[in-house]
Amino acid sequence: MRFEETEEQSMIRELVRDFAETVLQPTVEHRDAHQIAPTEEWKTFLDFGLQGVTIPETYGGNPVDDICESIIVEELARVDPSFAVMFCVHVGLCAKTIAIHGSEAQKETYLSRLASGEVGAYSLSEAGAGTDAAAMTCKAKLNQSGTHYILNGEKMWVTNGEQAQIYVLFAKDVDHPDFGKTKHGGTTAFIVDRTFPGFSTGKKEDKLGIRSSDTCTLILNNCEVPVENVIKESGNGFAIAMNALDNSRIGIAAQALGIAQGAFEAANKYAYERQAFGKPIAHHQMITAYLADMATQIDAARLLVYKASFVKQEHYENNGPRHTKEASMAKLFAGDTAMWVSERAIQVLGGYGYTKEFPVERFFRDAKITQIYEGTQEVQRIVINRAIKP
């Protein structure tokens, strides 16, 4: 078993790290404070072609292996977790879902647009259907001519909601034979364009963390979606949603890993610069223990994230086992690591860590969401437990 990066992986890490430090770093604090989406930064990012890493070359993409994808997220989140999750949703939940499950016509139309830089989003949750996604109440019904589905309802917590042009969105087809018979009966996946009649965005959330990532409500008021935009077929949506979450949980784990790395680096640097009792605080026993434990936790999280990424690639390329367990383990451990490391980082900095003068307080705020979205830590434990039953 070998652990070193390939030449491509190292090159991509260096490329993304340079982008994050030169383009994202100068604006990240201002965007966080004022909840400004990284629109201009995204335009610069497009010059590297990384917005198409989950899209086949046939449709204008620039595919990389799954460990490379995690490295990109990790390096973005090390500086700007908000930009990292914007990228995650675009390449993972939106583009990859269409690439795996979409028809040829859907791929030609929408993957090419996503590869060109139009932003993608994913919409599953509702006010009463977050962790319990099957409880959604958003409805879809065929019109009389059978050419369009008419969607009604509101979706919540939509990352990239205001920026996106293309949405993978879920609603229940009331005409499906299973509608009302099972909890997720009739759940259907649609590709929705923000230009469709009856589509609009609503409330923008005022969040604790990842404040530069726009999160809003979608309003579907007799929204007209062509039947050609159903992914696979009516009623298959719940399986598509769960498969998408298997993939995206690894992305969130990589985001958490980057947050932990960024917080650790800030704390480690400060510990060697700050003097107390005649020497750097990094040389005091308690701080030494903190830093050692932080570094160890981060490395353990990285191994789980990369393993999950590898298993995901084996599943899709070589028909290997599903990566559900590995994805949940990576997200569970990395999310808890991000929260713990960022809290320890504040402790290392003391009073300075509690101020906005240093980035550790922002990493602490950004870390919390990695324990919630794409399935809470409680859900991850349920998924893991099901996978390890004898």
CSV table of C-alpha atoms in Angstrom, one decimal:
chain,number,residue,atom,x,y,z
A,1,MET,CA,0.0,0.0,0.0
A,2,ARG,CA,1.4,3.4,-1.0
A,3,PHE,CA,0.4,6.7,0.5
A,4,GLU,CA,2.3,9.3,-1.5
A,5,GLU,CA,0.4,11.5,-4.0
A,6,THR,CA,0.6,11.1,-7.7
A,7,GLU,CA,2.3,13.7,-9.8
A,8,GLU,CA,-1.2,15.0,-10.9
A,9,GLN,CA,-2.5,15.1,-7.4
A,10,SER,CA,0.5,17.1,-6.2
A,11,MET,CA,0.3,19.5,-9.1
A,12,ILE,CA,-3.4,20.1,-8.5
A,13,ARG,CA,-2.9,20.7,-4.8
A,14,GLU,CA,-0.2,23.3,-5.6
A,15,LEU,CA,-2.4,24.9,-8.2
A,16,VAL,CA,-5.4,25.2,-5.9
A,17,ARG,CA,-3.4,26.3,-2.9
A,18,ASP,CA,-1.9,29.1,-5.0
A,19,PHE,CA,-5.4,30.2,-6.1
A,20,ALA,CA,-6.8,30.1,-2.6
A,21,GLU,CA,-3.9,32.1,-1.1
A,22,THR,CA,-3.7,34.7,-3.9
A,23,VAL,CA,-7.4,35.1,-4.9
A,24,LEU,CA,-9.5,33.9,-2.0
A,25,GLN,CA,-7.4,35.0,1.0
A,26,PRO,CA,-7.5,38.8,0.3
A,27,THR,CA,-11.3,38.9,0.2
A,28,VAL,CA,-12.5,36.1,2.5
A,29,GLU,CA,-12.9,38.1,5.7
A,30,HIS,CA,-14.8,40.9,3.9
A,31,ARG,CA,-17.1,38.5,2.1
A,32,ASP,CA,-17.7,36.6,5.4
A,33,ALA,CA,-18.6,39.8,7.3
A,34,HIS,CA,-20.9,41.1,4.6
A,35,GLN,CA,-22.3,37.8,3.3
A,36,ILE,CA,-21.0,38.4,-0.2
A,37,ALA,CA,-21.0,35.4,-2.5
A,38,PRO,CA,-17.6,34.8,-4.3
A,39,THR,CA,-18.9,35.7,-7.8
A,40,GLU,CA,-15.8,37.4,-9.0
A,41,GLU,CA,-13.5,34.8,-7.4
A,42,TRP,CA,-15.5,32.1,-9.3
A,43,LYS,CA,-14.9,33.8,-12.6
A,44,THR,CA,-11.1,33.7,-11.9
A,45,PHE,CA,-11.4,30.0,-10.8
A,46,LEU,CA,-12.9,29.2,-14.2
A,47,ASP,CA,-9.5,29.9,-15.8
A,48,PHE,CA,-8.2,26.7,-14.3
A,49,GLY,CA,-11.0,24.5,-15.7
A,50,LEU,CA,-11.6,22.8,-12.4
A,51,GLN,CA,-15.3,23.5,-12.5
A,52,GLY,CA,-15.6,20.5,-14.8
A,53,VAL,CA,-13.7,17.9,-12.8
A,54,THR,CA,-16.7,15.5,-12.6
A,55,ILE,CA,-17.8,16.1,-16.1
A,56,PRO,CA,-16.6,13.8,-19.0
A,57,GLU,CA,-14.5,15.5,-21.7
A,58,THR,CA,-17.3,14.7,-24.2
A,59,TYR,CA,-19.4,17.5,-22.6
A,60,GLY,CA,-16.6,19.9,-22.1
A,61,GLY,CA,-15.3,18.7,-18.7
A,62,ASN,CA,-11.8,18.1,-17.4
A,63,PRO,CA,-12.2,15.0,-15.3
A,64,VAL,CA,-9.8,14.1,-12.5
A,65,ASP,CA,-9.7,11.1,-10.1
A,66,ASP,CA,-11.8,11.2,-6.9
A,67,ILE,CA,-8.8,11.8,-4.6
A,68,CYS,CA,-7.9,14.9,-6.7
A,69,GLU,CA,-11.5,16.1,-6.3
A,70,SER,CA,-11.1,15.8,-2.5
A,71,ILE,CA,-7.7,17.6,-2.6
A,72,ILE,CA,-9.3,20.5,-4.4
A,73,VAL,CA,-12.0,20.8,-1.8
A,74,GLU,CA,-9.5,20.5,1.0
A,75,GLU,CA,-7.2,23.2,-0.3
A,76,LEU,CA,-10.1,25.6,-1.0
A,77,ALA,CA,-11.5,25.0,2.5
A,78,ARG,CA,-8.1,25.5,4.1
A,79,VAL,CA,-8.6,29.2,3.2
A,80,ASP,CA,-12.3,29.7,2.4
A,81,PRO,CA,-14.8,27.0,3.4
A,82,SER,CA,-17.6,29.0,1.7
A,83,PHE,CA,-16.0,28.8,-1.7
A,84,ALA,CA,-15.2,25.1,-1.0
A,85,VAL,CA,-18.9,24.2,-0.5
A,86,MET,CA,-19.9,26.2,-3.5
A,87,PHE,CA,-17.5,24.1,-5.5
A,88,CYS,CA,-18.7,20.9,-3.8
A,89,VAL,CA,-22.3,21.4,-4.7
A,90,HIS,CA,-21.5,22.5,-8.2
A,91,VAL,CA,-19.3,19.5,-9.2
A,92,GLY,CA,-20.8,16.9,-6.9
A,93,LEU,CA,-24.5,17.2,-6.1
A,94,CYS,CA,-25.4,18.9,-9.4
A,95,ALA,CA,-22.9,17.9,-12.2
A,96,LYS,CA,-22.0,14.4,-11.0
A,97,THR,CA,-25.7,13.5,-10.4
A,98,ILE,CA,-26.5,14.5,-14.0
A,99,ALA,CA,-23.4,12.7,-15.3
A,100,ILE,CA,-24.3,9.5,-13.5
A,101,HIS,CA,-28.1,9.4,-13.9
A,102,GLY,CA,-29.0,11.9,-16.7
A,103,SER,CA,-30.1,11.0,-20.3
A,104,GLU,CA,-27.8,11.7,-23.2
A,105,ALA,CA,-29.8,14.8,-24.1
A,106,GLN,CA,-29.7,16.1,-20.5
A,107,LYS,CA,-25.9,15.6,-20.4
A,108,GLU,CA,-25.4,17.4,-23.7
A,109,THR,CA,-27.5,20.3,-22.6
A,110,TYR,CA,-26.7,20.8,-19.0
A,111,LEU,CA,-23.2,19.3,-18.4
A,112,SER,CA,-21.8,21.5,-21.1
A,113,ARG,CA,-23.3,24.6,-19.4
A,114,LEU,CA,-22.0,23.5,-16.0
A,115,ALA,CA,-18.5,22.8,-17.6
A,116,SER,CA,-18.5,26.3,-19.1
A,117,GLY,CA,-19.0,27.9,-15.6
A,118,GLU,CA,-22.7,28.2,-15.1
A,119,VAL,CA,-23.2,27.5,-11.4
A,120,GLY,CA,-25.1,24.3,-10.3
A,121,ALA,CA,-27.2,23.7,-7.2
A,122,TYR,CA,-29.1,20.8,-5.5
A,123,SER,CA,-32.4,21.1,-3.7
A,124,LEU,CA,-33.7,18.3,-1.5
A,125,SER,CA,-34.6,19.8,1.9
A,126,GLU,CA,-37.8,21.6,2.9
A,127,ALA,CA,-39.0,23.3,6.1
A,128,GLY,CA,-40.3,20.0,7.5
A,129,ALA,CA,-38.0,17.7,5.5
A,130,GLY,CA,-34.3,18.0,6.3
A,131,THR,CA,-32.9,14.9,7.9
A,132,ASP,CA,-36.3,13.2,7.1
A,133,ALA,CA,-36.0,14.0,3.4
A,134,ALA,CA,-38.8,11.6,2.4
A,135,ALA,CA,-41.3,13.9,4.3
A,136,MET,CA,-41.1,16.5,1.5
A,137,THR,CA,-44.3,18.1,0.5
A,138,CYS,CA,-43.3,19.8,-2.8
A,139,LYS,CA,-45.6,18.4,-5.5
A,140,ALA,CA,-45.3,17.8,-9.2
A,141,LYS,CA,-48.2,17.1,-11.5
A,142,LEU,CA,-48.3,16.6,-15.3
A,143,ASN,CA,-50.2,19.2,-17.2
A,144,GLN,CA,-53.1,18.2,-19.4
A,145,SER,CA,-51.0,18.0,-22.6
A,146,GLY,CA,-48.4,15.9,-20.9
A,147,THR,CA,-45.6,18.2,-22.0
A,148,HIS,CA,-44.6,19.7,-18.6
A,149,TYR,CA,-44.7,18.9,-14.9
A,150,ILE,CA,-46.1,21.7,-12.8
A,151,LEU,CA,-44.2,22.1,-9.5
A,152,ASN,CA,-45.5,23.8,-6.4
A,153,GLY,CA,-43.9,24.2,-3.0
A,154,GLU,CA,-40.9,25.7,-1.3
A,155,LYS,CA,-37.4,24.2,-0.9
A,156,MET,CA,-35.0,25.3,1.8
A,157,TRP,CA,-31.3,25.5,2.6
A,158,VAL,CA,-30.3,25.6,-1.0
A,159,THR,CA,-26.5,26.2,-1.3
A,160,ASN,CA,-25.7,28.4,-4.4
A,161,GLY,CA,-29.4,29.1,-4.5
A,162,GLU,CA,-29.1,32.7,-5.7
A,163,GLN,CA,-26.1,32.2,-7.9
A,164,ALA,CA,-27.1,29.0,-9.7
A,165,GLN,CA,-28.6,28.7,-13.1
A,166,ILE,CA,-29.2,24.9,-13.0
A,167,TYR,CA,-30.7,22.9,-10.1
A,168,VAL,CA,-31.1,19.2,-9.5
A,169,LEU,CA,-34.4,19.4,-7.5
A,170,PHE,CA,-36.7,16.9,-6.0
A,171,ALA,CA,-40.5,16.8,-5.7
A,172,LYS,CA,-43.2,14.2,-5.4
A,173,ASP,CA,-45.2,13.2,-8.6
A,174,VAL,CA,-48.8,13.1,-7.4
A,175,ASP,CA,-49.8,11.0,-10.4
A,176,HIS,CA,-47.2,8.2,-9.7
A,177,PRO,CA,-48.8,4.9,-8.6
A,178,ASP,CA,-46.7,4.8,-5.4
A,179,PHE,CA,-47.6,8.3,-4.3
A,180,GLY,CA,-49.1,8.2,-0.8
A,181,LYS,CA,-48.5,4.5,-0.5
A,182,THR,CA,-44.9,4.7,0.9
A,183,LYS,CA,-43.2,7.6,2.5
A,184,HIS,CA,-41.0,8.4,-0.5
A,185,GLY,CA,-43.4,7.2,-3.1
A,186,GLY,CA,-43.5,9.3,-6.2
A,187,THR,CA,-40.2,11.2,-5.3
A,188,THR,CA,-38.8,12.4,-8.6
A,189,ALA,CA,-35.6,14.2,-9.6
A,190,PHE,CA,-35.9,17.2,-12.0
A,191,ILE,CA,-33.4,19.4,-13.7
A,192,VAL,CA,-34.7,22.9,-13.2
A,193,ASP,CA,-33.5,26.0,-15.0
A,194,ARG,CA,-33.9,29.3,-13.1
A,195,THR,CA,-35.4,30.8,-16.3
A,196,PHE,CA,-38.4,28.4,-16.1
A,197,PRO,CA,-41.8,30.1,-15.6
A,198,GLY,CA,-42.9,30.0,-12.0
A,199,PHE,CA,-39.4,29.7,-10.5
A,200,SER,CA,-38.0,32.3,-8.1
A,201,THR,CA,-35.7,32.6,-5.1
A,202,GLY,CA,-36.9,33.7,-1.7
A,203,LYS,CA,-35.4,34.3,1.8
A,204,LYS,CA,-31.6,34.3,2.0
A,205,GLU,CA,-30.4,32.7,5.3
A,206,ASP,CA,-28.4,34.7,7.8
A,207,LYS,CA,-26.0,32.0,9.0
A,208,LEU,CA,-23.5,31.5,11.8
A,209,GLY,CA,-20.8,30.3,9.4
A,210,ILE,CA,-19.9,29.8,5.7
A,211,ARG,CA,-21.5,33.3,5.3
A,212,SER,CA,-19.9,33.9,1.9
A,213,SER,CA,-21.9,30.9,0.6
A,214,ASP,CA,-25.4,32.0,-0.4
A,215,THR,CA,-28.1,29.8,1.0
A,216,CYS,CA,-31.7,30.6,0.2
A,217,THR,CA,-35.3,29.3,-0.3
A,218,LEU,CA,-36.6,28.3,-3.7
A,219,ILE,CA,-40.2,29.1,-4.5
A,220,LEU,CA,-42.0,27.0,-7.0
A,221,ASN,CA,-45.3,28.6,-8.0
A,222,ASN,CA,-46.8,26.6,-10.9
A,223,CYS,CA,-43.2,26.2,-12.1
A,224,GLU,CA,-43.2,24.6,-15.6
A,225,VAL,CA,-40.6,21.9,-16.0
A,226,PRO,CA,-40.5,20.0,-19.4
A,227,VAL,CA,-41.0,16.2,-19.0
A,228,GLU,CA,-37.6,15.8,-20.7
A,229,ASN,CA,-36.0,17.2,-17.6
A,230,VAL,CA,-37.0,14.3,-15.4
A,231,ILE,CA,-33.9,12.4,-14.4
A,232,LYS,CA,-34.3,8.7,-15.2
A,233,GLU,CA,-38.0,8.4,-14.7
A,234,SER,CA,-40.8,9.5,-12.3
A,235,GLY,CA,-40.5,7.8,-8.9
A,236,ASN,CA,-36.8,7.1,-9.0
A,237,GLY,CA,-35.9,10.3,-7.2
A,238,PHE,CA,-35.3,9.0,-3.7
A,239,ALA,CA,-32.6,6.5,-4.8
A,240,ILE,CA,-31.0,9.2,-6.9
A,241,ALA,CA,-30.9,11.6,-3.9
A,242,MET,CA,-29.4,9.0,-1.6
A,243,ASN,CA,-26.7,8.1,-4.2
A,244,ALA,CA,-25.9,11.8,-4.5
A,245,LEU,CA,-25.5,12.1,-0.8
A,246,ASP,CA,-23.1,9.1,-0.7
A,247,ASN,CA,-20.9,11.1,-3.1
A,248,SER,CA,-21.3,14.5,-1.6
A,249,ARG,CA,-20.6,13.4,2.0
A,250,ILE,CA,-17.0,12.8,0.9
A,251,GLY,CA,-16.9,16.4,-0.4
A,252,ILE,CA,-18.1,17.7,3.0
A,253,ALA,CA,-15.6,15.5,4.8
A,254,ALA,CA,-12.9,17.1,2.6
A,255,GLN,CA,-14.3,20.5,3.4
A,256,ALA,CA,-14.1,19.7,7.1
A,257,LEU,CA,-10.5,18.4,6.6
A,258,GLY,CA,-9.5,21.7,5.0
A,259,ILE,CA,-11.1,23.7,7.9
A,260,ALA,CA,-9.2,21.7,10.4
A,261,GLN,CA,-6.0,22.2,8.5
A,262,GLY,CA,-6.4,25.9,8.2
A,263,ALA,CA,-7.3,26.3,11.9
A,264,PHE,CA,-4.3,24.2,12.9
A,265,GLU,CA,-1.8,26.1,10.7
A,266,ALA,CA,-3.0,29.4,12.2
A,267,ALA,CA,-2.7,28.1,15.7
A,268,ASN,CA,0.7,26.5,15.1
A,269,LYS,CA,2.1,29.7,13.6
A,270,TYR,CA,0.8,31.7,16.5
A,271,ALA,CA,2.2,29.3,19.1
A,272,TYR,CA,5.7,29.7,17.8
A,273,GLU,CA,5.5,33.5,17.6
A,274,ARG,CA,3.8,34.2,20.9
A,275,GLN,CA,6.1,34.5,23.9
A,276,ALA,CA,5.1,33.7,27.4
A,277,PHE,CA,7.3,33.1,30.5
A,278,GLY,CA,10.4,33.6,28.4
A,279,LYS,CA,9.7,31.2,25.5
A,280,PRO,CA,7.3,30.5,22.7
A,281,ILE,CA,4.0,29.0,24.0
A,282,ALA,CA,4.6,26.1,21.6
A,283,HIS,CA,7.3,25.0,24.0
A,284,HIS,CA,4.9,24.8,27.0
A,285,GLN,CA,3.7,21.3,27.7
A,286,MET,CA,0.0,21.9,27.4
A,287,ILE,CA,0.2,23.7,24.1
A,288,THR,CA,2.7,21.1,22.8
A,289,ALA,CA,0.0,18.4,23.6
A,290,TYR,CA,-2.7,20.4,21.9
A,291,LEU,CA,-0.7,20.8,18.7
A,292,ALA,CA,0.3,17.2,18.6
A,293,ASP,CA,-3.2,16.0,19.1
A,294,MET,CA,-4.6,18.4,16.5
A,295,ALA,CA,-2.0,17.2,13.9
A,296,THR,CA,-2.8,13.6,14.7
A,297,GLN,CA,-6.5,14.0,14.4
A,298,ILE,CA,-6.1,15.8,11.0
A,299,ASP,CA,-4.0,13.1,9.6
A,300,ALA,CA,-6.4,10.4,10.7
A,301,ALA,CA,-9.3,12.4,9.1
A,302,ARG,CA,-7.3,12.8,5.9
A,303,LEU,CA,-6.7,9.0,5.6
A,304,LEU,CA,-10.5,8.4,6.0
A,305,VAL,CA,-11.3,11.0,3.4
A,306,TYR,CA,-8.9,9.7,0.8
A,307,LYS,CA,-9.9,6.1,1.5
A,308,ALA,CA,-13.6,7.0,0.9
A,309,SER,CA,-12.6,8.9,-2.3
A,310,PHE,CA,-10.7,5.8,-3.5
A,311,VAL,CA,-13.6,3.4,-2.8
A,312,LYS,CA,-16.0,5.8,-4.6
A,313,GLN,CA,-13.8,5.7,-7.7
A,314,GLU,CA,-13.5,2.0,-7.6
A,315,HIS,CA,-17.3,1.7,-7.3
A,316,TYR,CA,-17.9,3.8,-10.5
A,317,GLU,CA,-14.9,2.7,-12.6
A,318,ASN,CA,-14.6,-1.0,-11.7
A,319,ASN,CA,-18.0,-1.8,-10.3
A,320,GLY,CA,-16.6,-2.1,-6.8
A,321,PRO,CA,-18.7,-2.1,-3.6
A,322,ARG,CA,-20.8,0.9,-2.7
A,323,HIS,CA,-19.0,3.6,-0.7
A,324,THR,CA,-21.9,4.4,1.6
A,325,LYS,CA,-20.1,3.3,4.8
A,326,GLU,CA,-16.8,4.9,3.9
A,327,ALA,CA,-18.4,8.2,3.0
A,328,SER,CA,-20.3,8.3,6.3
A,329,MET,CA,-17.3,7.4,8.3
A,330,ALA,CA,-15.2,10.1,6.6
A,331,LYS,CA,-17.9,12.8,7.2
A,332,LEU,CA,-18.5,11.8,10.8
A,333,PHE,CA,-14.8,11.8,11.8
A,334,ALA,CA,-13.7,14.8,9.7
A,335,GLY,CA,-16.7,16.9,10.8
A,336,ASP,CA,-16.0,16.2,14.5
A,337,THR,CA,-12.3,16.8,13.8
A,338,ALA,CA,-13.0,20.2,12.2
A,339,MET,CA,-15.0,21.3,15.2
A,340,TRP,CA,-12.6,20.0,17.8
A,341,VAL,CA,-9.4,21.4,16.1
A,342,SER,CA,-10.9,24.8,15.5
A,343,GLU,CA,-12.0,25.0,19.1
A,344,ARG,CA,-8.5,24.0,20.3
A,345,ALA,CA,-7.1,26.6,17.9
A,346,ILE,CA,-9.1,29.3,19.6
A,347,GLN,CA,-7.8,28.0,23.0
A,348,VAL,CA,-4.2,28.2,21.8
A,349,LEU,CA,-4.7,31.8,20.7
A,350,GLY,CA,-6.5,32.7,23.9
A,351,GLY,CA,-8.3,36.1,23.8
A,352,TYR,CA,-7.0,36.8,20.3
A,353,GLY,CA,-8.7,33.6,19.1
A,354,TYR,CA,-12.0,35.1,20.2
A,355,THR,CA,-11.6,38.1,17.9
A,356,LYS,CA,-11.9,38.6,14.2
A,357,GLU,CA,-8.2,39.7,14.0
A,358,PHE,CA,-7.3,36.0,13.5
A,359,PRO,CA,-9.1,33.5,11.2
A,360,VAL,CA,-9.6,30.8,13.8
A,361,GLU,CA,-12.9,32.2,15.0
A,362,ARG,CA,-14.2,32.0,11.4
A,363,PHE,CA,-13.0,28.5,11.0
A,364,PHE,CA,-14.8,27.6,14.3
A,365,ARG,CA,-18.0,29.1,12.9
A,366,ASP,CA,-17.5,27.4,9.6
A,367,ALA,CA,-16.8,24.0,11.1
A,368,LYS,CA,-20.2,23.5,12.8
A,369,ILE,CA,-22.1,23.1,9.6
A,370,THR,CA,-20.0,20.1,8.6
A,371,GLN,CA,-21.6,18.2,11.4
A,372,ILE,CA,-25.1,19.1,10.1
A,373,TYR,CA,-25.5,19.2,6.3
A,374,GLU,CA,-25.5,16.2,4.0
A,375,GLY,CA,-26.8,14.3,6.9
A,376,THR,CA,-26.2,15.1,10.6
A,377,GLN,CA,-23.6,13.2,12.6
A,378,GLU,CA,-26.5,11.2,14.2
A,379,VAL,CA,-27.6,10.1,10.7
A,380,GLN,CA,-24.0,9.1,9.8
A,381,ARG,CA,-23.9,6.8,12.9
A,382,ILE,CA,-27.2,5.2,11.8
A,383,VAL,CA,-25.8,4.6,8.3
A,384,ILE,CA,-22.5,3.2,9.6
A,385,ASN,CA,-24.4,0.9,12.1
A,386,ARG,CA,-26.5,-0.6,9.3
A,387,ALA,CA,-23.4,-1.3,7.2
A,388,ILE,CA,-21.5,-3.1,10.0
A,389,LYS,CA,-24.3,-5.4,11.1
A,390,PRO,CA,-23.1,-9.1,11.1
